[in-house]
mmCIF file of C-alpha atoms in Angstrom:
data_model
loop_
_atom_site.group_PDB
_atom_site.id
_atom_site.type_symbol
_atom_site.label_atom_id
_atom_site.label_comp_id
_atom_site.label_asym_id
_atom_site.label_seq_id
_atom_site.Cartn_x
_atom_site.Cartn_y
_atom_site.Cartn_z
ATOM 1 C CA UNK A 1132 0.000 0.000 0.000
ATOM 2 C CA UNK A 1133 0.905 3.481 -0.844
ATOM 3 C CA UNK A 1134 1.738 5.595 2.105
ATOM 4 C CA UNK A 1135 3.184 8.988 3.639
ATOM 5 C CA UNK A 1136 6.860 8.670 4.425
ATOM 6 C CA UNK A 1137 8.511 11.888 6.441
ATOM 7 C CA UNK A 1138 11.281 13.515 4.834
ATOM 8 C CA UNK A 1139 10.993 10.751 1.795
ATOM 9 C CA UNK A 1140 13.483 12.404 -0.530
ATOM 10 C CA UNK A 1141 16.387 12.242 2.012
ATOM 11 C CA UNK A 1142 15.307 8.376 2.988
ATOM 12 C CA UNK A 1143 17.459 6.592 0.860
ATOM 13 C CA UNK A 1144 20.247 7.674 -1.279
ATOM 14 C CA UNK A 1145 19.343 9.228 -4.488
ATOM 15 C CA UNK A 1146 22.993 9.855 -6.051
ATOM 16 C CA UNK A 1147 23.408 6.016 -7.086
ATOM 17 C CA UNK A 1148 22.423 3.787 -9.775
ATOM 18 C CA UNK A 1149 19.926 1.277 -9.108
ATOM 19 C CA UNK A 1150 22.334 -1.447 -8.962
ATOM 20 C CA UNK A 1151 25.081 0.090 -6.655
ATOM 21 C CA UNK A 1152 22.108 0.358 -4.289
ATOM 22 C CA UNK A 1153 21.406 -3.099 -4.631
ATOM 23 C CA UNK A 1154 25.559 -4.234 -4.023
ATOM 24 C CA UNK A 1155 25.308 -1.819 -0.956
ATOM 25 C CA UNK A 1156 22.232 -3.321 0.577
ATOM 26 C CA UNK A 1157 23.781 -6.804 0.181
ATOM 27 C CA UNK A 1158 26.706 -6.109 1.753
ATOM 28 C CA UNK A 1159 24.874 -4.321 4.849
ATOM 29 C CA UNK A 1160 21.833 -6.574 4.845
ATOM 30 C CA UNK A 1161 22.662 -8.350 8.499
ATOM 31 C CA UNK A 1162 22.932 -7.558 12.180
ATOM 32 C CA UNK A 1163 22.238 -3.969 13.183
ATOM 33 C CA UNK A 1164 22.241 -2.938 9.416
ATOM 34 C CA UNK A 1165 18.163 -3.834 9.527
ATOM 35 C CA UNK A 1166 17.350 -0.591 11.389
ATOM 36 C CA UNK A 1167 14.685 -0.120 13.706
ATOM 37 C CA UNK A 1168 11.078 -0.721 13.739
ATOM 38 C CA UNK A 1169 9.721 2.198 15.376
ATOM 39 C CA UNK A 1170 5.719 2.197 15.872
ATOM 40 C CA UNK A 1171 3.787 4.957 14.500
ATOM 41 C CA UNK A 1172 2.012 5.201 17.615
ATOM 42 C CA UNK A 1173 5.631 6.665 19.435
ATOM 43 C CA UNK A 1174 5.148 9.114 16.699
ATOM 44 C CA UNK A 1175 1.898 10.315 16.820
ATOM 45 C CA UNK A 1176 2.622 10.153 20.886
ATOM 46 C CA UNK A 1177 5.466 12.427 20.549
ATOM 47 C CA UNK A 1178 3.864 14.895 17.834
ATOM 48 C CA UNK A 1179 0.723 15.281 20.325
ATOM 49 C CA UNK A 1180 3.498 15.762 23.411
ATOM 50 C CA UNK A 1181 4.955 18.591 21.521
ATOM 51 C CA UNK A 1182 2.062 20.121 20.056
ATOM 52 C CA UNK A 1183 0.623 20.732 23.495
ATOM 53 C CA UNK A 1184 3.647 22.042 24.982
ATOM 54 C CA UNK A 1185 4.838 24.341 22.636
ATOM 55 C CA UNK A 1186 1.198 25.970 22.487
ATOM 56 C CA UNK A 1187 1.328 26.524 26.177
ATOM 57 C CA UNK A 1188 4.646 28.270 26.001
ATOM 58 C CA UNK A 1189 3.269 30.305 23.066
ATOM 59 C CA UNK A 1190 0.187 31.090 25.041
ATOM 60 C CA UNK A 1191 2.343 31.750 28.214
ATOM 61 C CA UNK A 1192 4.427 34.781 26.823
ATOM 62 C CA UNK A 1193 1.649 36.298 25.235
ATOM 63 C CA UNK A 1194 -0.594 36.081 27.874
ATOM 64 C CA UNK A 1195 2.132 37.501 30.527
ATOM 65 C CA UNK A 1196 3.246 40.974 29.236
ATOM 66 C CA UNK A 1197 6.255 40.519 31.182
ATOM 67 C CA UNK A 1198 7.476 38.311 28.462
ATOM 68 C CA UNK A 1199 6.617 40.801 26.004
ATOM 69 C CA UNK A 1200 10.728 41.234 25.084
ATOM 70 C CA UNK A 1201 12.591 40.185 21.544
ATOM 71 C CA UNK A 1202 14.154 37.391 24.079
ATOM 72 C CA UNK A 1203 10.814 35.656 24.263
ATOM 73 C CA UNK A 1204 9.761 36.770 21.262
ATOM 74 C CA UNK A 1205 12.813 34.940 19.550
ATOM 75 C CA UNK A 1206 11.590 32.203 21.754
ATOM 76 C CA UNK A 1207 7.899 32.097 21.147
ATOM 77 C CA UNK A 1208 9.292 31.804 17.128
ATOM 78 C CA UNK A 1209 11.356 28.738 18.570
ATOM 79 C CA UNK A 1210 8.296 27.379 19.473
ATOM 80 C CA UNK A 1211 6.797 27.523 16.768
ATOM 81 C CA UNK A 1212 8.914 25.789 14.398
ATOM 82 C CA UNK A 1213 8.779 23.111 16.947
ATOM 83 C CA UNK A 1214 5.249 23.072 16.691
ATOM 84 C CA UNK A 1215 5.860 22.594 12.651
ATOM 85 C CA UNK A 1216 7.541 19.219 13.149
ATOM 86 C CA UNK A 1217 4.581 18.241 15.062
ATOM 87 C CA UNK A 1218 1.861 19.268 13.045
ATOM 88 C CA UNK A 1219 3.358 17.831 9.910
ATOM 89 C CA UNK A 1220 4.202 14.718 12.005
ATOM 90 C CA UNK A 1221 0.559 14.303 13.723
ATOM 91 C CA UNK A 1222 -0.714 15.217 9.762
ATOM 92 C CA UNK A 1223 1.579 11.907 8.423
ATOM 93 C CA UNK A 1224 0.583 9.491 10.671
ATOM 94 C CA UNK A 1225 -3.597 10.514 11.148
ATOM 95 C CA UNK A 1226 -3.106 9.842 6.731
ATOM 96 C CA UNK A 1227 -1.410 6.656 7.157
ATOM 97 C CA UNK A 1228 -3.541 5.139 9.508
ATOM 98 C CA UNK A 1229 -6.211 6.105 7.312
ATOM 99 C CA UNK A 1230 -5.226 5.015 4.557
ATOM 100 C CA UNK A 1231 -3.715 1.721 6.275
ATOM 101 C CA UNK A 1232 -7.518 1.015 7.222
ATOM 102 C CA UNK A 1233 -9.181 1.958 3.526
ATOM 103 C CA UNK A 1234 -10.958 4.488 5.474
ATOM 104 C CA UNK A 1235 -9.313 7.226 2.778
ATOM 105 C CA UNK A 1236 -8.314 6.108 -0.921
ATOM 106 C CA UNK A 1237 -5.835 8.783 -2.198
ATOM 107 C CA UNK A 1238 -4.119 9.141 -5.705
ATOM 108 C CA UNK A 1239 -0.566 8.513 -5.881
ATOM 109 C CA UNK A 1240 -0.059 11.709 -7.698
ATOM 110 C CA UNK A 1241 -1.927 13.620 -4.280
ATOM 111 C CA UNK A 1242 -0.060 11.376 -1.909
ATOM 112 C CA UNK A 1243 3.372 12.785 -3.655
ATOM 113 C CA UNK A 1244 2.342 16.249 -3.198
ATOM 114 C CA UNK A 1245 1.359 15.841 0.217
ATOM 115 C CA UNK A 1246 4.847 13.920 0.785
ATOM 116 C CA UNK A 1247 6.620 17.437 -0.597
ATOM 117 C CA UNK A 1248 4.833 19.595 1.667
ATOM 118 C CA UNK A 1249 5.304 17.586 4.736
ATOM 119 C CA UNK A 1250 8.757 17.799 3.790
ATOM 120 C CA UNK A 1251 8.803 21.506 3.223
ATOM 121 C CA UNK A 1252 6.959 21.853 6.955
ATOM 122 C CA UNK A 1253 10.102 19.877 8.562
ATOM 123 C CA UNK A 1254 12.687 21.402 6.110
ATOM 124 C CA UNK A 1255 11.572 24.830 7.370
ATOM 125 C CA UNK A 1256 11.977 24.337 10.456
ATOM 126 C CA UNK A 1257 15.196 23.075 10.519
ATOM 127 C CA UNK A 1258 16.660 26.518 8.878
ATOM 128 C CA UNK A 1259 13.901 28.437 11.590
ATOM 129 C CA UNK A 1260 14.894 26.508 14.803
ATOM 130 C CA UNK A 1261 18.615 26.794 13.698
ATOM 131 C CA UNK A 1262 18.401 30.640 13.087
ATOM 132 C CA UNK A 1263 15.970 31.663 16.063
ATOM 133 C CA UNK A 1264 18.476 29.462 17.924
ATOM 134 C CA UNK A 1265 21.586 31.358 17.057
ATOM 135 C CA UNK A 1266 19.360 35.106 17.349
ATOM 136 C CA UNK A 1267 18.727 34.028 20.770
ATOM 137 C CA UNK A 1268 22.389 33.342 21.350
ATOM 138 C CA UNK A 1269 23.376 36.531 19.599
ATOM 139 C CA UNK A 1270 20.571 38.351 21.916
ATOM 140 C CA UNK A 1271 22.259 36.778 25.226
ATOM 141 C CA UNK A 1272 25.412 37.848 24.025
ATOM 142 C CA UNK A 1273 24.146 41.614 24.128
ATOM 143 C CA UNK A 1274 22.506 41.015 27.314
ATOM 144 C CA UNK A 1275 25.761 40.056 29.057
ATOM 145 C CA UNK A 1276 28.371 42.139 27.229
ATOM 146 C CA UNK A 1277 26.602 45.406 26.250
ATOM 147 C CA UNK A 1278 23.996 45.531 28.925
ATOM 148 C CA UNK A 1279 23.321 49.377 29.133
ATOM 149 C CA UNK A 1280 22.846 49.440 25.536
ATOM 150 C CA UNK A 1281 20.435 46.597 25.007
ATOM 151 C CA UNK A 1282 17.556 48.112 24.641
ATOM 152 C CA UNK A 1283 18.988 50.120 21.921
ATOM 153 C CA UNK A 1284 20.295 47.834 20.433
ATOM 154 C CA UNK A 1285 17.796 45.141 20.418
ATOM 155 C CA UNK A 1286 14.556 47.281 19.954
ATOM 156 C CA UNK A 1287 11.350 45.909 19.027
ATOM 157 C CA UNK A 1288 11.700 47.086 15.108
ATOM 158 C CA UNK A 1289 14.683 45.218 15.058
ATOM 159 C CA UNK A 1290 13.394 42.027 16.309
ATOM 160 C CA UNK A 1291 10.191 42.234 14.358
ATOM 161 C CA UNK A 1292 12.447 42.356 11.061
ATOM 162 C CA UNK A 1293 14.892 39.575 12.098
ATOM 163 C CA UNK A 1294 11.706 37.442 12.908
ATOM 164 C CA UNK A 1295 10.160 38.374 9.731
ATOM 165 C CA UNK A 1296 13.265 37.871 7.531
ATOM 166 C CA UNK A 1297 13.840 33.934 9.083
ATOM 167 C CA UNK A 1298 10.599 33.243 8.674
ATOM 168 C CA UNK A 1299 10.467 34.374 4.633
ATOM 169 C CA UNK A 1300 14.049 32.793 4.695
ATOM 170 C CA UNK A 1301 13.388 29.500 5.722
ATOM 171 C CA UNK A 1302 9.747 29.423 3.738
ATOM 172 C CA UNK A 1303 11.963 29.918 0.610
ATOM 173 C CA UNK A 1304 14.884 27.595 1.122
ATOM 174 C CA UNK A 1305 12.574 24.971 2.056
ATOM 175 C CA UNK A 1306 10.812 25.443 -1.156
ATOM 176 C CA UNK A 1307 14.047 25.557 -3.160
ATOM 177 C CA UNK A 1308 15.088 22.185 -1.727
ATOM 178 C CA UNK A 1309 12.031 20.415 -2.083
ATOM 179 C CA UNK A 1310 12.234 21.607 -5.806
ATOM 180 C CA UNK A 1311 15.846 21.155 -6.216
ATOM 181 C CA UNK A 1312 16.642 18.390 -4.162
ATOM 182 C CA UNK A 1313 18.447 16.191 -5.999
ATOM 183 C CA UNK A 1314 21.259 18.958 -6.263
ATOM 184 C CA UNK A 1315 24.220 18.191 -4.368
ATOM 185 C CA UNK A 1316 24.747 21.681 -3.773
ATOM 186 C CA UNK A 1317 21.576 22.389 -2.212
ATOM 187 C CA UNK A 1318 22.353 19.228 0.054
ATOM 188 C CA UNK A 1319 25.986 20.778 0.612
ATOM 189 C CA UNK A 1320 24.467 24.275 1.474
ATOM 190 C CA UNK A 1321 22.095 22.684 4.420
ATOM 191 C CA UNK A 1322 25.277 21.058 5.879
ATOM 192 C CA UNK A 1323 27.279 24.214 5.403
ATOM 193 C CA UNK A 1324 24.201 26.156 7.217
ATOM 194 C CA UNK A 1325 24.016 23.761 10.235
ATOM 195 C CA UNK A 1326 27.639 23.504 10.523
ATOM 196 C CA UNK A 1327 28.220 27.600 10.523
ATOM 197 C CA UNK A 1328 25.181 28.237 12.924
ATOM 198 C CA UNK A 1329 26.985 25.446 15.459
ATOM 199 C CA UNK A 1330 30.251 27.180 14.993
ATOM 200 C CA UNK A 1331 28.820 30.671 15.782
ATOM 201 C CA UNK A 1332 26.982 29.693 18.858
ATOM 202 C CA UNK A 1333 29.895 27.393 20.109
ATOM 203 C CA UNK A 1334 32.102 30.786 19.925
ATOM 204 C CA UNK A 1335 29.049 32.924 21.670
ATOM 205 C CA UNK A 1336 29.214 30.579 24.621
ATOM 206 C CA UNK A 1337 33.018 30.213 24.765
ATOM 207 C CA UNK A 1338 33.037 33.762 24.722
ATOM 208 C CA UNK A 1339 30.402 34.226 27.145
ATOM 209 C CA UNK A 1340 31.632 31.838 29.903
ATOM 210 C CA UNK A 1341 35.000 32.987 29.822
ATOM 211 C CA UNK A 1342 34.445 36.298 30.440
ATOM 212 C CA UNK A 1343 31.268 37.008 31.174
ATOM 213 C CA UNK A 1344 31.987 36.682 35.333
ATOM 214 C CA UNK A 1345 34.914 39.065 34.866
ATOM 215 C CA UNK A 1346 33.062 41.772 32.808
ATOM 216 C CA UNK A 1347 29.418 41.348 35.194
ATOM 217 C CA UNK A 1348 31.556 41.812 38.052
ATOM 218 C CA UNK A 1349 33.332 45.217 36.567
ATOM 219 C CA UNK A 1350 29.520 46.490 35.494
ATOM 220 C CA UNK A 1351 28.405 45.644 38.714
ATOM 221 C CA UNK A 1352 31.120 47.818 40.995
ATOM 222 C CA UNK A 1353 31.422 50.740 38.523
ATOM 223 C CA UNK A 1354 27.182 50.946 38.125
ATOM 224 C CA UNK A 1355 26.347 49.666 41.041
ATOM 225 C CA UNK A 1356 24.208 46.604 38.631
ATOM 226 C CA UNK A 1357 22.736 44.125 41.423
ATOM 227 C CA UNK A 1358 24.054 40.637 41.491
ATOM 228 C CA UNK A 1359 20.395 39.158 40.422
ATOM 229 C CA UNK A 1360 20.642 40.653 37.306
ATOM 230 C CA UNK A 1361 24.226 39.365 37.174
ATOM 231 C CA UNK A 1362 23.199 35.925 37.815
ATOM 232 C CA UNK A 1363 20.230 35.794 35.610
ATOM 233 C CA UNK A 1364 21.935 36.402 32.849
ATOM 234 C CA UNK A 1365 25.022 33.720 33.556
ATOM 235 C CA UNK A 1366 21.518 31.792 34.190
ATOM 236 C CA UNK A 1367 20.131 32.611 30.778
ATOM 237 C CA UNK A 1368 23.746 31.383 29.112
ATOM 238 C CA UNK A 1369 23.663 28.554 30.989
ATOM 239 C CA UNK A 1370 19.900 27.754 29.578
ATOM 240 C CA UNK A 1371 20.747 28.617 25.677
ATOM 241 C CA UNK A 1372 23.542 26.091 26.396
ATOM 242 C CA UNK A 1373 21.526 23.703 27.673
ATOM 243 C CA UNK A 1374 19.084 24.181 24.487
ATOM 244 C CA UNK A 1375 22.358 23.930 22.508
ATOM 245 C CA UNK A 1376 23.269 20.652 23.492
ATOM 246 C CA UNK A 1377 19.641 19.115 23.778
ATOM 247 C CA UNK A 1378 19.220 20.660 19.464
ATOM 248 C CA UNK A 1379 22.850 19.172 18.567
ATOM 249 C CA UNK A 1380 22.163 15.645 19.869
ATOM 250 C CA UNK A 1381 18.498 15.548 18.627
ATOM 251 C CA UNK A 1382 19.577 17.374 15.304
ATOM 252 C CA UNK A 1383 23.166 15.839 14.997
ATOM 253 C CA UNK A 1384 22.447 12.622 13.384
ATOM 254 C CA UNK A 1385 20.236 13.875 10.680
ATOM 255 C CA UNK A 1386 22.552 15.911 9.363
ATOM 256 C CA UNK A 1387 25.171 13.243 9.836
ATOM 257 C CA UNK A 1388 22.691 11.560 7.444
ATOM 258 C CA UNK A 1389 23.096 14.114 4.939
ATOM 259 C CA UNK A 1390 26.621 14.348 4.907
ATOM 260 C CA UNK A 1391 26.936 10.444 4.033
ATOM 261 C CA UNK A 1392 24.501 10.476 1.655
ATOM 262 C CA UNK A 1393 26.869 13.014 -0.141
ATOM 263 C CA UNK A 1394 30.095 11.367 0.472
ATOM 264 C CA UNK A 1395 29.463 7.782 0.506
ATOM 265 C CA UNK A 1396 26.052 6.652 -0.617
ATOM 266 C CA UNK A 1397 27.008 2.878 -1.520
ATOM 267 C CA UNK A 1398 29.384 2.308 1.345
ATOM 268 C CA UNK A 1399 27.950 -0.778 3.059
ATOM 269 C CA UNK A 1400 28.254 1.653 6.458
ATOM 270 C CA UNK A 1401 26.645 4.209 5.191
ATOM 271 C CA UNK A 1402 23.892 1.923 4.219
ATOM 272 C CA UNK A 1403 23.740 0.887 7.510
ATOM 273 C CA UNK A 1404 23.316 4.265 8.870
ATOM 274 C CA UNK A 1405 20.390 5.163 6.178
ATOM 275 C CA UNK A 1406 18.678 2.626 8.059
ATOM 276 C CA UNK A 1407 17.936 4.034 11.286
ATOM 277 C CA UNK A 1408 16.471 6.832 9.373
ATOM 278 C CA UNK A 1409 13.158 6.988 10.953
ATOM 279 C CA UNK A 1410 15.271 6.773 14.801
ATOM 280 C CA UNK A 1411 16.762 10.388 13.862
ATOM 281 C CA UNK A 1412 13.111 11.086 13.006
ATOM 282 C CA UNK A 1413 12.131 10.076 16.760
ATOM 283 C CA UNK A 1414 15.157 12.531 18.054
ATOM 284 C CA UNK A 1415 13.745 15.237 16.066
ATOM 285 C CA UNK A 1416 10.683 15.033 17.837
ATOM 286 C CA UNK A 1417 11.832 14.848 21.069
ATOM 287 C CA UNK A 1418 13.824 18.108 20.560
ATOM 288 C CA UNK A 1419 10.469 20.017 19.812
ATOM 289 C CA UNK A 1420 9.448 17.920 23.437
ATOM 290 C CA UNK A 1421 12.179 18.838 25.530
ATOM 291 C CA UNK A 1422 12.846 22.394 24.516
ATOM 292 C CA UNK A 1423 9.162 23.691 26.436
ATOM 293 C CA UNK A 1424 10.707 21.724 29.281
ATOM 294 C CA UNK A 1425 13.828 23.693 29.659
ATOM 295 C CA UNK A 1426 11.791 26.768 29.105
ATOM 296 C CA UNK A 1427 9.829 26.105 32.035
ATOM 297 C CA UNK A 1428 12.299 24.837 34.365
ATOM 298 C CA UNK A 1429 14.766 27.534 33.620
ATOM 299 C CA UNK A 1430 12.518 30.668 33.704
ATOM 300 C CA UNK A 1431 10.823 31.506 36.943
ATOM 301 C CA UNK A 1432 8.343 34.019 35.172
ATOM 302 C CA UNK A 1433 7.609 31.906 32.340
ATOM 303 C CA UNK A 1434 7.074 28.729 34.443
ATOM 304 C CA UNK A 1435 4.525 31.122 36.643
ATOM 305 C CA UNK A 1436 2.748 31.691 33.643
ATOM 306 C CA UNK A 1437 2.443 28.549 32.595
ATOM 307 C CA UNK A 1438 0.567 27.362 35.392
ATOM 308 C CA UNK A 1439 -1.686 29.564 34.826
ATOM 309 C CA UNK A 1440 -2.225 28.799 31.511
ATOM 310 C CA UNK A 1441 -3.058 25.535 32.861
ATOM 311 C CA UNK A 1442 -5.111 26.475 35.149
ATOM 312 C CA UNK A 1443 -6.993 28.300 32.989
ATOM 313 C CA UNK A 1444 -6.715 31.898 35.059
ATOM 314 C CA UNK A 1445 -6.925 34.195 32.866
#
């Protein structure tokens, strides 16, 4: 039976002739080289996990105008390209199980196109989580180092056009990779984005840590700063590195997939690894899980509001 398959154009290698494929699977067709079989039920539990989190964090900071800052602005937008992997996740599986119990007869032609924009949904928000994560990283940055200036330097304008701009950005690379994607460059540019965005952020934080003590402290005896603004902010680094981590393992081994299907798309390894493609599917997920959880655990204010929300006090 025809069905939906996430991300189906980066599922198997599509740089190799039929029969290298074949010579490749052979050789790689034993042991732990038969991937996993992950239920579609973990899927569609994870997608409805995330969903509902990431809408309470969205309805948090705009319910609390305390949150009403480009900080959790940048991270309401983080949000909500976590909330894209779910929706196009939850949309995948509520088809297949509908079409796995003849409940829904689709075309093959109208099963493709919904395979490309399920693809485009998850696409985008790989290049949105990626940049909202390195604005917020640039944003702490200011925080700590140029404090008295923030707010002139991170007005509202400003963030409203940087949220605007990644937003049209990643709509439109999304849509040039769907339509170009068998174009190695286009393959080679997603690395090359992932792979500069880690780099920048890595430096942020190295930069941050290592002096961020030193030059809190000086603010803090020349402006008389207090120490809980001090020590929210080392508590804010601390958080984005936290999210840094959590995106790198949960992102790391999809893009690991890219690169070998670039480099070595009939190495009997490699083949191996294509296997397990639907496990980096189920780490993708859980990113767009945990992230609300660090939000809430690591914000005070935020995790106020959020009970609240739950509640239903408004």
């Amino acid at each position: 039976m025809l069905t939906l398959a996430p991300l189906r154009l980066l599922r198997e290698p599509w740089n190799t002739s039929e029969g290298n494929q074949s010579n490749a699977t052979v050789g790689a067709g034993s042991g732990w080289c038969q991937g996993l079989n992950i239920p579609n039920e973990l899927f569609l539990t994870l997608g409805l996990a995330s969903l509902v989190e990431n809408l309470l964090v969205v309805a948090a900071i705009l319910k609390n105008r305390n949150l009403h800052s480009p900080t959790y602005y940048f991270i309401c937008c983080l949000a909500i390209s976590d909330m894209l992997v779910s929706i196009s996740n939850l949309v995948e599986m509520l088809f297949m199980l509908l079409m796995e119990h003849g409940v829904l007869v689709i075309r093959t032609s109208i099963v493709r196109h919904m395979d490309n924009i399920i693809d485009m949904l998850i696409c985008s928000s790989v290049v949105s989580s990626l940049s909202f994560l390195g604005v917020i990283a640039v944003d702490r940055y200011i925080t700590i180092f140029y404090a008295l200036r923030y707010h002139s330097i991170m007005t509202l304008q400003r963030a409203a056009v940087t949220m605007a701009s990644i937003w049209l950005a990643s709509t439109v690379s999304s849509t040039v990779f769907i339509t170009y994607y068998r174009n190695t460059t286009i393959l080679l540019c997603l690395i090359s984005f992932f792979l500069f965005m880690l780099v920048l952020m890595l430096v942020l934080y190295i930069h941050m840590f290592a002096l961020a003590r030193h030059h809190l402290h000086s603010i803090s005896s020349q402006q008389k700063q207090p120490a809980v603004y001090r020590g929210s902010s080392l508590k804010g680094a601390v958080t984005l590195t936290i999210l840094l981590g959590v995106f790198f393992i949960c992102w790391g081994p999809f893009f690991f997939h890219l690169i070998l299907i670039v480099t070595c798309p009939t190495n009997p390894f490699c083949t191996c690894f294509f296997s397990y493609f639907n496990l980096f599917l189920i780490l993708i997920i859980c990113n767009s899980v945990i992230d609300p959880l660090i939000y809430a655990f690591r914000s005070q204010e935020l995790r106020r509001t959020l009970r609240e929300v739950v509640l239903c006090s408004w």
